[in-house]
Amino acid sequence: MRGLFHYWWLFAELGLSVAVHFTYAMTIVSTVLLGDAIQLCCSSFRRRIRASRESSATTHHGTFLDGHEKAPIVLVHGIFGFGKGKLGNISYWAGAEEKDERVLVPDLGSLTSIHDRARELFYYLKGGIVDYGFEHSQHYGHSQFGKNYGQGHYPEWDESHPIHFVGHSTGAQVIRVLQQMLADKHFEGYNESTADWVLSLTSLSGALNGTTRVYIDGLNLDGKTMKTVSLLQLLKIAVLVYEWLDIPVFKKYYGFGFEHFTLPWHKIGLRGLVKCLAGHSGPFATGDWILPDLSIQSAVGINSNLGTHRNTFYFSYATKRTTKLLGRIVPSRLLDIHPLLMIRSLQISCWKHPLPDIPYEGYRDEDWQDNDGALNTISMLYPRFPYSHKNCPLAPDFKDGQALQPGVWYFTILEADHIYFIVNRDRAGIHFDVLYDSIFRRCRKELKRSWSSIRRSR
């Protein structure tokens, strides 16, 4: 009887999760289609405006001027995210990119691994054909080369022309991995690359240390494989079928970024799809996708190879939608939590890691209970596992005037859920403008780099 109840609860929870996620996805799709329908009604006028904007956006190397104050700000989306040109007129950043004339919004793989997205981001900026690396590609069974970005969106990017990066969710970790790749000179033909190509890194609800949510969604405790019955298994099926069908009109609006795995029906046939679904090939079989990177075990491994660099400014805005009630951590302000995150917020606050397979020495469940519905708040503060990086609280209310030093993680905690500051700016209200105005103003006015100090550091 007890076992029967367990399975009944498992399928009930899975059904509810699927319903919530499907409803949210359909809401986004219907919004996109409605927006396109409105565009068709006044196509001539809209087309002229869009052509003008695209013309100015494609000549990035002529738009950005030399000097740190003119350095572009690059917004890097998180899991299931998208960049400019996808999902119609919907902005992942809820229009924050309009706050500054020198902002780039790349469209990277929404479910591809942190490594693959970091490589894509580099070539998006510098230009050329994406090179995922020979050894990495051989190990994970996909093509070494990907999309051709042509001249790139900021080809002059180097130590003298550094960039401000802002990453949401997994986007923050993508930027960190990219910076380490630059420091380690991992890009063939760019032996002059250094960590100093990154002037500042701002993490917004960043997945800096992994999350316990991946285990709730269906990842096993090994941080790699999936449970047989889980939300992730259903996601796997949906993604593989979508990629296999390869319908151009759908891909125009949204893609998961697995083109380098060669998944379309006209290339692998029905037998190839069956092999992928059975777990014998493809990204879900090899583990070269984003969810395994988000396990605490994987995050500890990734962080062990990432540094906080002495000439880069680091900022972290962690989010939290939980509070302590009668000695227990529970979701707070339920009406302000997005329906997509409400159930997971409760589950994360109650989740306990089975002993003795803890992900790192000193792990405690209570440290990981505060969350924003997707990530644990402890994970978003600053890199701290397997070791804590130098850090300092950020002045409250985003006040100017705080003496800022490079090589230090300045962090603060905001009362918000994981998607409070993206997609729908009306949810955040005035807090949206306060946050992004502060981030952009800091990039433009406060963050300076002393070239003499860089020379001394070498």
Coordinates of C-alpha atoms in Angstrom, one line a residue, residues 119-120 122-131 145-153 155 190:
R119 CA 32.6 28.5 -27.3
E120 CA 29.6 29.8 -29.2
F122 CA 33.4 33.6 -28.2
Y123 CA 32.8 33.2 -31.9
Y124 CA 29.6 35.2 -31.8
L125 CA 31.7 38.2 -30.7
K126 CA 35.0 37.6 -32.6
G127 CA 33.5 36.0 -35.7
G128 CA 34.2 32.9 -37.7
I129 CA 33.1 29.3 -37.4
V130 CA 32.4 28.0 -33.9
D131 CA 35.1 25.5 -33.0
F145 CA 32.5 22.9 -36.0
G146 CA 29.2 24.7 -35.8
K147 CA 27.6 28.0 -36.9
N148 CA 29.5 30.6 -38.9
Y149 CA 29.2 34.0 -37.4
G150 CA 31.0 35.7 -40.2
Q151 CA 32.8 38.9 -39.1
G152 CA 31.4 38.7 -35.6
H153 CA 29.5 41.2 -33.6
P155 CA 35.7 41.6 -33.8
Y190 CA 44.1 33.6 -30.5

